[in-house]
PDB file of C-alpha atoms in Angstrom:
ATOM      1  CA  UNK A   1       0.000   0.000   0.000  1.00 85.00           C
ATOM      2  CA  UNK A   2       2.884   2.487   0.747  1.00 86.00           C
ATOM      3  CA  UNK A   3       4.573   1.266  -2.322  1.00 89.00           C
ATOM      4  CA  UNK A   4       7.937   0.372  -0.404  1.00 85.00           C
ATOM      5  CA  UNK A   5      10.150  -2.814  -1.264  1.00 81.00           C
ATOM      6  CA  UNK A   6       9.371  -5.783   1.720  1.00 81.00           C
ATOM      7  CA  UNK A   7      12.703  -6.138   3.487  1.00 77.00           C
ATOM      8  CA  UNK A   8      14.072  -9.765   2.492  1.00 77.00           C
ATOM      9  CA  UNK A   9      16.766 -11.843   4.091  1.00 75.00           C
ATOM     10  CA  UNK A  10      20.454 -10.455   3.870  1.00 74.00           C
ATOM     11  CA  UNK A  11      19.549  -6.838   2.821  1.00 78.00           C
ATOM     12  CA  UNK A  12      20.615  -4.202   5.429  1.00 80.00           C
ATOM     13  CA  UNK A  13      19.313  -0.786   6.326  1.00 77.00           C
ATOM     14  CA  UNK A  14      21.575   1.794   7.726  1.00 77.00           C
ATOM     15  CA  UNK A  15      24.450  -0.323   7.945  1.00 78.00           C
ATOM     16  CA  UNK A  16      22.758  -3.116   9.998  1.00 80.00           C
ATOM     17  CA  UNK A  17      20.765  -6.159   8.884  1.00 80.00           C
ATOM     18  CA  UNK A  18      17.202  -5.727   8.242  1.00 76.00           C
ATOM     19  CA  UNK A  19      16.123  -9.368   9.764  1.00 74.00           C
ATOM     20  CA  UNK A  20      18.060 -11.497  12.137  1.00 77.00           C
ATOM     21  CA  UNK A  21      17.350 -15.196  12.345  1.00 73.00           C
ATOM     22  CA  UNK A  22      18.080 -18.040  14.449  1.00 76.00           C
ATOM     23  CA  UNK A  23      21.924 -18.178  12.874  1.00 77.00           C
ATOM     24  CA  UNK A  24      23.052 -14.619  14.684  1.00 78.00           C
ATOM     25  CA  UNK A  25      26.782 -15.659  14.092  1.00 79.00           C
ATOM     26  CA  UNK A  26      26.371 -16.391  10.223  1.00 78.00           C
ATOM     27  CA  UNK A  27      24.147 -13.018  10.000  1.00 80.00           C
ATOM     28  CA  UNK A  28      26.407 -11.125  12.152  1.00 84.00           C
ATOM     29  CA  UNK A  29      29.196 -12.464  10.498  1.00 83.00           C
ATOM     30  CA  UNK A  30      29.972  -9.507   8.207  1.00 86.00           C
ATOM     31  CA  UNK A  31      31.619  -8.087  11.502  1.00 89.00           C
ATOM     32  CA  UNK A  32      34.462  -9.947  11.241  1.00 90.00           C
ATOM     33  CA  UNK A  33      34.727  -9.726   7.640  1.00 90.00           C
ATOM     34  CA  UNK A  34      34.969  -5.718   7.768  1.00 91.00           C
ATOM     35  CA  UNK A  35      37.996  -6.575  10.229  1.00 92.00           C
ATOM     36  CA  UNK A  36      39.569  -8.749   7.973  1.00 92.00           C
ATOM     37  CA  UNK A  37      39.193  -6.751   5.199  1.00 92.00           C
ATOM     38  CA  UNK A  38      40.942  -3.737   6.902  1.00 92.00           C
ATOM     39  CA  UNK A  39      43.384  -5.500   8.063  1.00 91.00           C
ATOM     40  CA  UNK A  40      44.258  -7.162   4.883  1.00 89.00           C
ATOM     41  CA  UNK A  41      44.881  -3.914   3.561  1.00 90.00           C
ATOM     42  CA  UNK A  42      47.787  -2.751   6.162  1.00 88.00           C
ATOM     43  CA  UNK A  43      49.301  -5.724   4.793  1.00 82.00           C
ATOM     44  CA  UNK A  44      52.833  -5.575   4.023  1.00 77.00           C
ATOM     45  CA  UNK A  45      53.426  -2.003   4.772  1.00 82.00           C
ATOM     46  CA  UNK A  46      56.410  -1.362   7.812  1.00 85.00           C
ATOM     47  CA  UNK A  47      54.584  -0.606  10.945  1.00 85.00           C
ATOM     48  CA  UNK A  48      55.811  -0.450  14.078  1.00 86.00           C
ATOM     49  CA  UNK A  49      53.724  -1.580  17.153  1.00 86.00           C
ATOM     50  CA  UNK A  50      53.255   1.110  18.389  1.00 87.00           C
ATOM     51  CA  UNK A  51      52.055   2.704  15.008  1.00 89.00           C
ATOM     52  CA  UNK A  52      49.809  -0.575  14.816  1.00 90.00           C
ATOM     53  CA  UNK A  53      48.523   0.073  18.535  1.00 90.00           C
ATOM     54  CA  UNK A  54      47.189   3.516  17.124  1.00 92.00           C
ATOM     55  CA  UNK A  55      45.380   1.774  13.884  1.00 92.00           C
ATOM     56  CA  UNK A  56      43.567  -1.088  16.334  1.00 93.00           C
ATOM     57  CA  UNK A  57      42.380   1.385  18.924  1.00 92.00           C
ATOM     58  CA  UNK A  58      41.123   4.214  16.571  1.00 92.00           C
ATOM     59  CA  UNK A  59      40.264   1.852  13.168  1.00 92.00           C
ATOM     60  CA  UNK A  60      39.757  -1.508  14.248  1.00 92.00           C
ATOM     61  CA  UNK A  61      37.622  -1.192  17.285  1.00 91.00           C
ATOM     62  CA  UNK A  62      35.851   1.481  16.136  1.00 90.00           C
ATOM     63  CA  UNK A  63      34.192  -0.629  13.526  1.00 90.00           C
ATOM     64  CA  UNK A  64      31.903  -2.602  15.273  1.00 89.00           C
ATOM     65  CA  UNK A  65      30.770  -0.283  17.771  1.00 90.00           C
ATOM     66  CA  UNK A  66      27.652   0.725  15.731  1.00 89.00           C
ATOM     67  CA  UNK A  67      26.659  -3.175  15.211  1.00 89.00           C
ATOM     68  CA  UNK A  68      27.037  -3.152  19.180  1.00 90.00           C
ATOM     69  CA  UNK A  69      24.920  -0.278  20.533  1.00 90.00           C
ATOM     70  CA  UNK A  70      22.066  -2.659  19.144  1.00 89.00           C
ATOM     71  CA  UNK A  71      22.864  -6.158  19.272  1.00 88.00           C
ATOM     72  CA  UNK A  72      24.230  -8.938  21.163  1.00 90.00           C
ATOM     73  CA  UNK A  73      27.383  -9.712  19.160  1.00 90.00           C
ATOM     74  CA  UNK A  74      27.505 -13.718  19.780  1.00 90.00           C
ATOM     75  CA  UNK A  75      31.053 -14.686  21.423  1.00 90.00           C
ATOM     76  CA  UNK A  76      32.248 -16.350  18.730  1.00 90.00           C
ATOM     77  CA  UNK A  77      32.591 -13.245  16.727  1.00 91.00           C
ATOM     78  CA  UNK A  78      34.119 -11.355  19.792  1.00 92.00           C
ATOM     79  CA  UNK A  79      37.117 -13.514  19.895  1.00 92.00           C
ATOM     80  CA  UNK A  80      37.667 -14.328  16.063  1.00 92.00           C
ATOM     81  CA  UNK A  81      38.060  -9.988  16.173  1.00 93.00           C
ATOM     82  CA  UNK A  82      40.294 -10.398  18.794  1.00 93.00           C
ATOM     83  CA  UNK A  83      42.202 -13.489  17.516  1.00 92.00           C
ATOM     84  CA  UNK A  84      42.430 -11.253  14.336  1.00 91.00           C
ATOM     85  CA  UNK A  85      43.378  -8.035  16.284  1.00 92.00           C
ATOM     86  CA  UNK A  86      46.213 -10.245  18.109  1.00 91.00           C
ATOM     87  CA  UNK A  87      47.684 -11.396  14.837  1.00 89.00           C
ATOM     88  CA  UNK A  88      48.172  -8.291  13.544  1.00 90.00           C
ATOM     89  CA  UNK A  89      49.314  -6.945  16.567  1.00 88.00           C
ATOM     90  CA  UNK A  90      52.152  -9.730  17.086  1.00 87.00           C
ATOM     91  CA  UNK A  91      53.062 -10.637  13.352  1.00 83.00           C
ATOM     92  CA  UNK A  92      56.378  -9.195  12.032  1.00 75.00           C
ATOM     93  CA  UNK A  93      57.601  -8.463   8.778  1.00 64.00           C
ATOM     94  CA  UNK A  94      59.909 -11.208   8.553  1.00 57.00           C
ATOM     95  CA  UNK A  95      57.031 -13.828   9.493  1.00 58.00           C
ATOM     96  CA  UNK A  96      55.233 -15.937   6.741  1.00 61.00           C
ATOM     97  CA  UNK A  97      52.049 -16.509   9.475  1.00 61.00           C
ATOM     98  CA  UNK A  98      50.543 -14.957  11.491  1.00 63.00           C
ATOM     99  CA  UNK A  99      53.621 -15.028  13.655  1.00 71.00           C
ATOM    100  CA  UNK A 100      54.051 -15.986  17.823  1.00 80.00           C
ATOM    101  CA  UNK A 101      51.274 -14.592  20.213  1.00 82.00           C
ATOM    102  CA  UNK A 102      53.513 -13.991  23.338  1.00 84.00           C
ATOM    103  CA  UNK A 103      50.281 -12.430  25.331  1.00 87.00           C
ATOM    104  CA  UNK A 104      46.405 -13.617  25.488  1.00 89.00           C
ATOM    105  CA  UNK A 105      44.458 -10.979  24.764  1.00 90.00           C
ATOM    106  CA  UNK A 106      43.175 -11.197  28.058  1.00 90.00           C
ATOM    107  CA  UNK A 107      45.976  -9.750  29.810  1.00 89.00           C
ATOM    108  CA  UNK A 108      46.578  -7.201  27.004  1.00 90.00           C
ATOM    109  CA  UNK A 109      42.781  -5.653  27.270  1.00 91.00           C
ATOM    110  CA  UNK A 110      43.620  -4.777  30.367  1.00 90.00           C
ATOM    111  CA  UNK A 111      44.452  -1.078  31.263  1.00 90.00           C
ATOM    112  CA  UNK A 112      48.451  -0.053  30.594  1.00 89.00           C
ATOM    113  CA  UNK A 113      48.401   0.807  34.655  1.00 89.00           C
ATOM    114  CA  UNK A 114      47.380  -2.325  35.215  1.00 89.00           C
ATOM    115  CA  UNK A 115      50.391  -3.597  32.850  1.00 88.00           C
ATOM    116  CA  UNK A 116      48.533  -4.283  29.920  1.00 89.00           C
ATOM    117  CA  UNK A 117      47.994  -2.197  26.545  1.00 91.00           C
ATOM    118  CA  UNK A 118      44.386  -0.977  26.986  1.00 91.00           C
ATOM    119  CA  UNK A 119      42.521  -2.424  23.964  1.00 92.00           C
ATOM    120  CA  UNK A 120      39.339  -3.343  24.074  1.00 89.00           C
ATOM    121  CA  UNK A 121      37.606  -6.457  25.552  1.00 91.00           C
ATOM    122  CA  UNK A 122      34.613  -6.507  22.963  1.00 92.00           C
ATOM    123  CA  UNK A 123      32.368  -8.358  24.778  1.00 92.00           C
ATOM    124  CA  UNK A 124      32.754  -5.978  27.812  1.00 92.00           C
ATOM    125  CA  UNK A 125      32.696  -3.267  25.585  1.00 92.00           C
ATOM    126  CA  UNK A 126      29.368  -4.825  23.736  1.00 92.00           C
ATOM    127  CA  UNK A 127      27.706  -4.796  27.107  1.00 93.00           C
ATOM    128  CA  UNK A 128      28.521  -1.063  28.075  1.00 92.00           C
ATOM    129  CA  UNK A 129      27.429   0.086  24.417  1.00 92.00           C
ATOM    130  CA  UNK A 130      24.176  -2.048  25.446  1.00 93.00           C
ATOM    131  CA  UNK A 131      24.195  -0.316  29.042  1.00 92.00           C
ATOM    132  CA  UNK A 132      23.973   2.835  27.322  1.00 91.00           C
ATOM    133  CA  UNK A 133      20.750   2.380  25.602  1.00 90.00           C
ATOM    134  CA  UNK A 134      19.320   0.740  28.799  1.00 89.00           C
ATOM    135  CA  UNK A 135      19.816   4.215  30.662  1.00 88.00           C
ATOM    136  CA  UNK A 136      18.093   5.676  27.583  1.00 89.00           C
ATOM    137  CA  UNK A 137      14.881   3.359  28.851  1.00 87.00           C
ATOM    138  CA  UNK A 138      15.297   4.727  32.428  1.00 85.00           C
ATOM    139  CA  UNK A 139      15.871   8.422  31.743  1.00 85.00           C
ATOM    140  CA  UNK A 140      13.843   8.932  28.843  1.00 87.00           C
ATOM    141  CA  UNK A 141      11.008   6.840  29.261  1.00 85.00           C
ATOM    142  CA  UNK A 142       8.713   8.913  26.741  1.00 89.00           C
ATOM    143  CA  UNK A 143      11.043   8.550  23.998  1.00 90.00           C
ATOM    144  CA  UNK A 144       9.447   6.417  20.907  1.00 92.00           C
ATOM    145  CA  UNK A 145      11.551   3.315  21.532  1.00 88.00           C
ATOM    146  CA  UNK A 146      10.871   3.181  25.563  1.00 89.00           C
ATOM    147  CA  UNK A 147       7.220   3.514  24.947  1.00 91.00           C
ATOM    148  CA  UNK A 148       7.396   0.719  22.175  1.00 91.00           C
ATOM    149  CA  UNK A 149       9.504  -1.471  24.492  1.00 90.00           C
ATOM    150  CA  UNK A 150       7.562  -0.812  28.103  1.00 89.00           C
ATOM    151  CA  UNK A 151       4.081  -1.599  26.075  1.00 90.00           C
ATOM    152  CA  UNK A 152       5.767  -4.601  25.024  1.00 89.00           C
ATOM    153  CA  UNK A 153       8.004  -6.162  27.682  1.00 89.00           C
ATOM    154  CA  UNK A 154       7.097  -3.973  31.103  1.00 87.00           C
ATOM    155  CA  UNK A 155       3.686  -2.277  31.131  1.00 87.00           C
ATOM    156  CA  UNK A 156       3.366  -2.524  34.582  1.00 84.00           C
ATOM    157  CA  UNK A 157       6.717  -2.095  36.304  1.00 81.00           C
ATOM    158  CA  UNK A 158       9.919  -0.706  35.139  1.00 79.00           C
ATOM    159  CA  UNK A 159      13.035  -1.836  33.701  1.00 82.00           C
ATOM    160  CA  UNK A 160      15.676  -2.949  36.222  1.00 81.00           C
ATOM    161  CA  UNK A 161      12.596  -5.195  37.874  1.00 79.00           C
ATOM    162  CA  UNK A 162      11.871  -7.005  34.699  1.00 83.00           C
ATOM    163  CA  UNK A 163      12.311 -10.129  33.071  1.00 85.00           C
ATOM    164  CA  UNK A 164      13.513 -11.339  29.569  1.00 83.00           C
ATOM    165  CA  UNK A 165       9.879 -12.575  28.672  1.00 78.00           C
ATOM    166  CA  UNK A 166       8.075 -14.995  26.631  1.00 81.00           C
ATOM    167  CA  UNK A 167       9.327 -14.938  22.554  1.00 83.00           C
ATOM    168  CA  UNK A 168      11.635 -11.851  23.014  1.00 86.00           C
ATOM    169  CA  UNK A 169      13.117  -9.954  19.912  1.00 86.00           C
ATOM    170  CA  UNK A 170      16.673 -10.357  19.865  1.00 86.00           C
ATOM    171  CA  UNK A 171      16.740  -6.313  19.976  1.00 88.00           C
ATOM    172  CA  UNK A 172      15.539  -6.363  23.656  1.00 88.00           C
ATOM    173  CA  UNK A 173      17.292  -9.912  23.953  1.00 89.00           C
ATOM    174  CA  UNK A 174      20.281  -7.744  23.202  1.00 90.00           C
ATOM    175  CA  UNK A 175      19.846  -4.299  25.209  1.00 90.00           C
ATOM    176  CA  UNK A 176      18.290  -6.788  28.251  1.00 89.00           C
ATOM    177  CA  UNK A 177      21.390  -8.616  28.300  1.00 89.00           C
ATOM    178  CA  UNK A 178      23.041  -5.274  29.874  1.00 89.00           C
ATOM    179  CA  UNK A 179      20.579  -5.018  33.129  1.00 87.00           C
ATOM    180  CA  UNK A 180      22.598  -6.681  35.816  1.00 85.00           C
ATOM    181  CA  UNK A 181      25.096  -4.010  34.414  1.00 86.00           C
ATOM    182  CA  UNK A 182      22.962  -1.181  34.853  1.00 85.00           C
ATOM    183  CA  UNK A 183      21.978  -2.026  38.787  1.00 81.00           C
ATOM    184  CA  UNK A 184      25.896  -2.359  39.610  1.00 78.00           C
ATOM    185  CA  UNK A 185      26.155   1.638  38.714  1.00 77.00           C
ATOM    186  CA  UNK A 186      22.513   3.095  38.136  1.00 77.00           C
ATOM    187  CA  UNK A 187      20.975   5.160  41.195  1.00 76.00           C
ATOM    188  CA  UNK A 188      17.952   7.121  40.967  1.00 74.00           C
ATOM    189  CA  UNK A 189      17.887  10.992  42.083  1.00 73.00           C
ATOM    190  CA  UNK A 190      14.581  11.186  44.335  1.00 76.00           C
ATOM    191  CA  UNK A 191      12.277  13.819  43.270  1.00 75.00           C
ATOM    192  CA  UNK A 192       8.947  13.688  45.149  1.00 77.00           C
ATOM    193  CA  UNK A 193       9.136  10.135  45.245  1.00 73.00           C
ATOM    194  CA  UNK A 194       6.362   8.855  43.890  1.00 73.00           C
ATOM    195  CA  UNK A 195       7.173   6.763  41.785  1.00 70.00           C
ATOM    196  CA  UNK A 196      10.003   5.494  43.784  1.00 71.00           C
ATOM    197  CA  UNK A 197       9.769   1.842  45.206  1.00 71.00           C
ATOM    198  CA  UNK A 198      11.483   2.166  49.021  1.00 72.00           C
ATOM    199  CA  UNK A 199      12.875  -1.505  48.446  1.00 69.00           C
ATOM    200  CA  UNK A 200      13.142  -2.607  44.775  1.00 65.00           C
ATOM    201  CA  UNK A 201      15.046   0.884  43.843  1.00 70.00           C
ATOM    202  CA  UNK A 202      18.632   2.165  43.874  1.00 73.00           C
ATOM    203  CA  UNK A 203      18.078   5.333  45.838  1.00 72.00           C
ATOM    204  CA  UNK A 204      20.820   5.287  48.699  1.00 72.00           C
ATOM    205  CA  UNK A 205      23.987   7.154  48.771  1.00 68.00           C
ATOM    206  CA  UNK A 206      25.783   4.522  49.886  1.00 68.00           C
ATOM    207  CA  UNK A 207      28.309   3.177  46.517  1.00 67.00           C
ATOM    208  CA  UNK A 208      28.625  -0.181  47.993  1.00 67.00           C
ATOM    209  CA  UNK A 209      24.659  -0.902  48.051  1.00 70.00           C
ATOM    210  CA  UNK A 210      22.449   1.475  47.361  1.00 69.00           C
ATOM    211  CA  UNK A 211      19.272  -0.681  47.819  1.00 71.00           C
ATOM    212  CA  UNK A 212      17.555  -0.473  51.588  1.00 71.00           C
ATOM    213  CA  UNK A 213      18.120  -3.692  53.337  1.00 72.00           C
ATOM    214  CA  UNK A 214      16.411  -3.860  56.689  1.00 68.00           C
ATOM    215  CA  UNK A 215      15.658  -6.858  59.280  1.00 66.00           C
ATOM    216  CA  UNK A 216      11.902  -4.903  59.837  1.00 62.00           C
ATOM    217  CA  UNK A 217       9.747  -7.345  59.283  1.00 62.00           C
ATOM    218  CA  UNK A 218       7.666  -5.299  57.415  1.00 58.00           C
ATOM    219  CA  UNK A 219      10.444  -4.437  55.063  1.00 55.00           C
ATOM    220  CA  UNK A 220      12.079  -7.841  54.831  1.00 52.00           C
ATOM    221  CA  UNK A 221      14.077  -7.719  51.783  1.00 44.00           C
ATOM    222  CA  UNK A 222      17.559  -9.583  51.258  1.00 43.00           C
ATOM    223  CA  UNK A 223      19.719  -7.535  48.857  1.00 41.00           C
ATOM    224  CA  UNK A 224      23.227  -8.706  47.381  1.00 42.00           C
ATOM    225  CA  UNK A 225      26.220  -6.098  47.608  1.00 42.00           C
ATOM    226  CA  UNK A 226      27.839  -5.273  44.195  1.00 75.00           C
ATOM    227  CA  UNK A 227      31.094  -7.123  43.837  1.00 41.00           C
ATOM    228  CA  UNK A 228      34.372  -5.921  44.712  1.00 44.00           C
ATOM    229  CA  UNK A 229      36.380  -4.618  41.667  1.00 46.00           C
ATOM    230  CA  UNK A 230      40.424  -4.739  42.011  1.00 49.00           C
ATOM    231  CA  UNK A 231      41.986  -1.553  41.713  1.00 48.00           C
ATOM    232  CA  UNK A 232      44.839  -0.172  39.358  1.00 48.00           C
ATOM    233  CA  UNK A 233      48.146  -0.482  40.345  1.00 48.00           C
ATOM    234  CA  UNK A 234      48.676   2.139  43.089  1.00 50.00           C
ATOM    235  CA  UNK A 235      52.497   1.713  42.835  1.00 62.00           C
ATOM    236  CA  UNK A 236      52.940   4.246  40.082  1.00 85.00           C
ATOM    237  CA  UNK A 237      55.264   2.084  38.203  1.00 89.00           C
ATOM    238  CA  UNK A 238      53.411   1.121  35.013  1.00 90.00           C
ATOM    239  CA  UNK A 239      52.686   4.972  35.322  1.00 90.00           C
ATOM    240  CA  UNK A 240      55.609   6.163  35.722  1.00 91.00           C
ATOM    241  CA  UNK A 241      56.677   4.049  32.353  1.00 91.00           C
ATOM    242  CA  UNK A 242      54.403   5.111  29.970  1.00 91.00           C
ATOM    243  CA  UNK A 243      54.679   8.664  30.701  1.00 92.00           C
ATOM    244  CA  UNK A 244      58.934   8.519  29.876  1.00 92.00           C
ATOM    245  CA  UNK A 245      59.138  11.067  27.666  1.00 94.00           C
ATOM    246  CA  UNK A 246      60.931   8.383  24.792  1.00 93.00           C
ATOM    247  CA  UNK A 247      59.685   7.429  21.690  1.00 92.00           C
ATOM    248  CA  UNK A 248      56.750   5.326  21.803  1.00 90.00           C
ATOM    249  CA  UNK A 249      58.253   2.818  19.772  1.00 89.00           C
ATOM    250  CA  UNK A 250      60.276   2.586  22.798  1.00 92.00           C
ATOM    251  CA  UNK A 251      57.987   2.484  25.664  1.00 92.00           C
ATOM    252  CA  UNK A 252      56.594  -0.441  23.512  1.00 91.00           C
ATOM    253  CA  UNK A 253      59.790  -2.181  23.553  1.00 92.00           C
ATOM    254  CA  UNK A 254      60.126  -1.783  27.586  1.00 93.00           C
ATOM    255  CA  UNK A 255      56.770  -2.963  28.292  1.00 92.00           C
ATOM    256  CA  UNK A 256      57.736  -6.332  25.906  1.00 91.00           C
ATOM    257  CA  UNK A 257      60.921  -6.933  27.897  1.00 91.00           C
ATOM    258  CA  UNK A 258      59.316  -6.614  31.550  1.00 90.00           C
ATOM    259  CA  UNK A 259      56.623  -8.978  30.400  1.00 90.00           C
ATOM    260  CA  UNK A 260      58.665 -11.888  29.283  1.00 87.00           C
ATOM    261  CA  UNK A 261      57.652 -10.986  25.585  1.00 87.00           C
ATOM    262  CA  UNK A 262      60.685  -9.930  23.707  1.00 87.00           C
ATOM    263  CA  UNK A 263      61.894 -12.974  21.576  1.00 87.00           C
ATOM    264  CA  UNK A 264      64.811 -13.950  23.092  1.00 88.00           C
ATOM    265  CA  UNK A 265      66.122 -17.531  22.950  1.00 89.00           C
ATOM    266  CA  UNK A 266      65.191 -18.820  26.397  1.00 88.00           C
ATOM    267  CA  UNK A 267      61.465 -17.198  25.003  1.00 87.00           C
ATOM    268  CA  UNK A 268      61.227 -18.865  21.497  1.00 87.00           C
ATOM    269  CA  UNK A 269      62.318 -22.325  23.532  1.00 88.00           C
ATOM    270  CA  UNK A 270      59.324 -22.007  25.662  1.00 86.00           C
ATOM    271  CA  UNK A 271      57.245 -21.291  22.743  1.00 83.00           C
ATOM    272  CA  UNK A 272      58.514 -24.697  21.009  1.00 84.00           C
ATOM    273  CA  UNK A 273      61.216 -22.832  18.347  1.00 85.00           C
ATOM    274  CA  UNK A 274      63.332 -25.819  18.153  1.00 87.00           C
ATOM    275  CA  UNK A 275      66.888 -23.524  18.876  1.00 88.00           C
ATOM    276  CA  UNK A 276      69.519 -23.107  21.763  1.00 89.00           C
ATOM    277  CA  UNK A 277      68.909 -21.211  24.745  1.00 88.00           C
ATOM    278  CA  UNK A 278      71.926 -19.933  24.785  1.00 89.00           C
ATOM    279  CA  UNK A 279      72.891 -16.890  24.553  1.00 88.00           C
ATOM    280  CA  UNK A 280      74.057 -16.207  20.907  1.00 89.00           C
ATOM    281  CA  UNK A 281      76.940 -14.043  22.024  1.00 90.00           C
ATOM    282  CA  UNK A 282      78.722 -15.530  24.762  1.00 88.00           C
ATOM    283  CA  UNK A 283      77.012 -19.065  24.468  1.00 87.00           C
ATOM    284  CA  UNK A 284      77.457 -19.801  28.199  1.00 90.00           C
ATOM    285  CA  UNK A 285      74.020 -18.029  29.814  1.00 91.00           C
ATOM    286  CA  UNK A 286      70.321 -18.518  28.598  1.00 89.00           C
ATOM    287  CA  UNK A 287      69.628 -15.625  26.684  1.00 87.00           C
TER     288      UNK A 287
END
């Protein structure tokens, strides 16, 4: 009637696909394949790491973060990013493959004061692009999309208090995933308090739980406290390192050899590199 082409299976609107099926890893596939492709194309040309720390963090993980404010990115494709993001990262000129991954990428998402290189855990990052749309729902609740989604999925309560639901779409499958996010950090600013549950809502100034808890027996109600986070590196060294005013081809090459990943001899051995230990020059030591 409105004279407009039905969306089919594969096409894409706005740089996302128009319907998502029960396969989200072959649909969201193309993810990975924009990766690829990008990286293919640095192939070849001299890069050092840290010029190749600049291209993941501003090219490579910018990529998907579109795809990510909406959906769920499975796992799958999270780590074949990563796994791709690693090779890169590692691979030298002089290798034929994809080289020796001397770090997981665990350790080197972490933050550079915490002694890794601060890229990005996707999946975490999925989840806070997620988070962000959920505190769209909370603080602008008369916006098209929240009306669409409370008349849906939450007529009658609100949206830290509800469930997934019967035969979700894997839009709200996606931004629901990011709730038990939202309570860790979310606290509401009390107005008149109306519409404020006593129990059920984060009011409280307290950081560590800002629920009411209470052995009243009219306000029975067991809360958990948030979990305990580990904190940076208070000893200033990975700090102090990273702000030497060297070249940052440099710093790179400091923060290789106090991690055990500079390729020495004794290294490639424990890698399986079928050479000597020994140190090449005076062939009595383990390099």
């Amino acid at each position: 009637m409105l004279g407009m082409l039905e969306a089919t299976d594969g096409t894409f609107y706005l740089g996302l696909p128009n319907i998502i099926g029960r396969n989200k890893t072959s649909i969201l596939g193309f993810l990975k394949n924009k990766v690829m492709a990008r990286i293919n194309s640095w192939d070849g040309k001299f890069l050092s790491r840290a010029g190749k720390e600049i291209l993941l963090k501003t090219v490579i993980q910018s990529l998907p973060t579109y795809a990510m404010s909406v959906f769920l990115i499975p796992l799958g494709i999270c780590e074949d990013i990563e796994k791709l993001m690693a090779s890169f990262w590692w691979k030298t000129t002089s290798s034929k493959d994809r080289g020796i991954t001397w770090m997981s990428w665990e350790r080197m998402a972490k933050p550079k004061l915490e002694g890794g290189m601060g890229f990005q855990h996707l999946h975490y990052f999925n989840i806070a692009m997620l988070a962000k749309q959920d505190w769209r729902l909370l603080c602008k609740p008369d916006s098209l999309v929240g009306q669409i989604f409370k008349a849906k999925y939450f007529p009658t309560s609100d949206y830290l208090s509800v469930d997934l639901g019967n035969n979700p779409s894997f839009v709200w499958r996606s931004v629901w995933a990011a709730q038990s996010v939202v309570r860790l950090g979310v606290v509401r600013i009390i107005g008149n308090g109306e519409t404020t549950r006593i129990l059920s809502t984060p009011w409280m100034s307290d950081t560590e739980n800002r629920l009411v808890t209470s052995t009243h027996p009219a306000l029975l109600h067991n809360t958990k406290n948030k979990p305990q986070h580990s904190s940076a590196d208070n000893s200033g060294f990975w700090r102090k390192m990273w702000h030497l005013k060297i070249p940052p081809k440099v710093k790179n090459l400091l923060w290789r050899a106090i991690t055990d990943c500079l390729p020495t001899c004794l290294q490639l051995v424990t890698k399986h590199v079928s050479i000597s230990a020994l140190c090449p020059v005076c062939t009595n030591q383990a390099e």
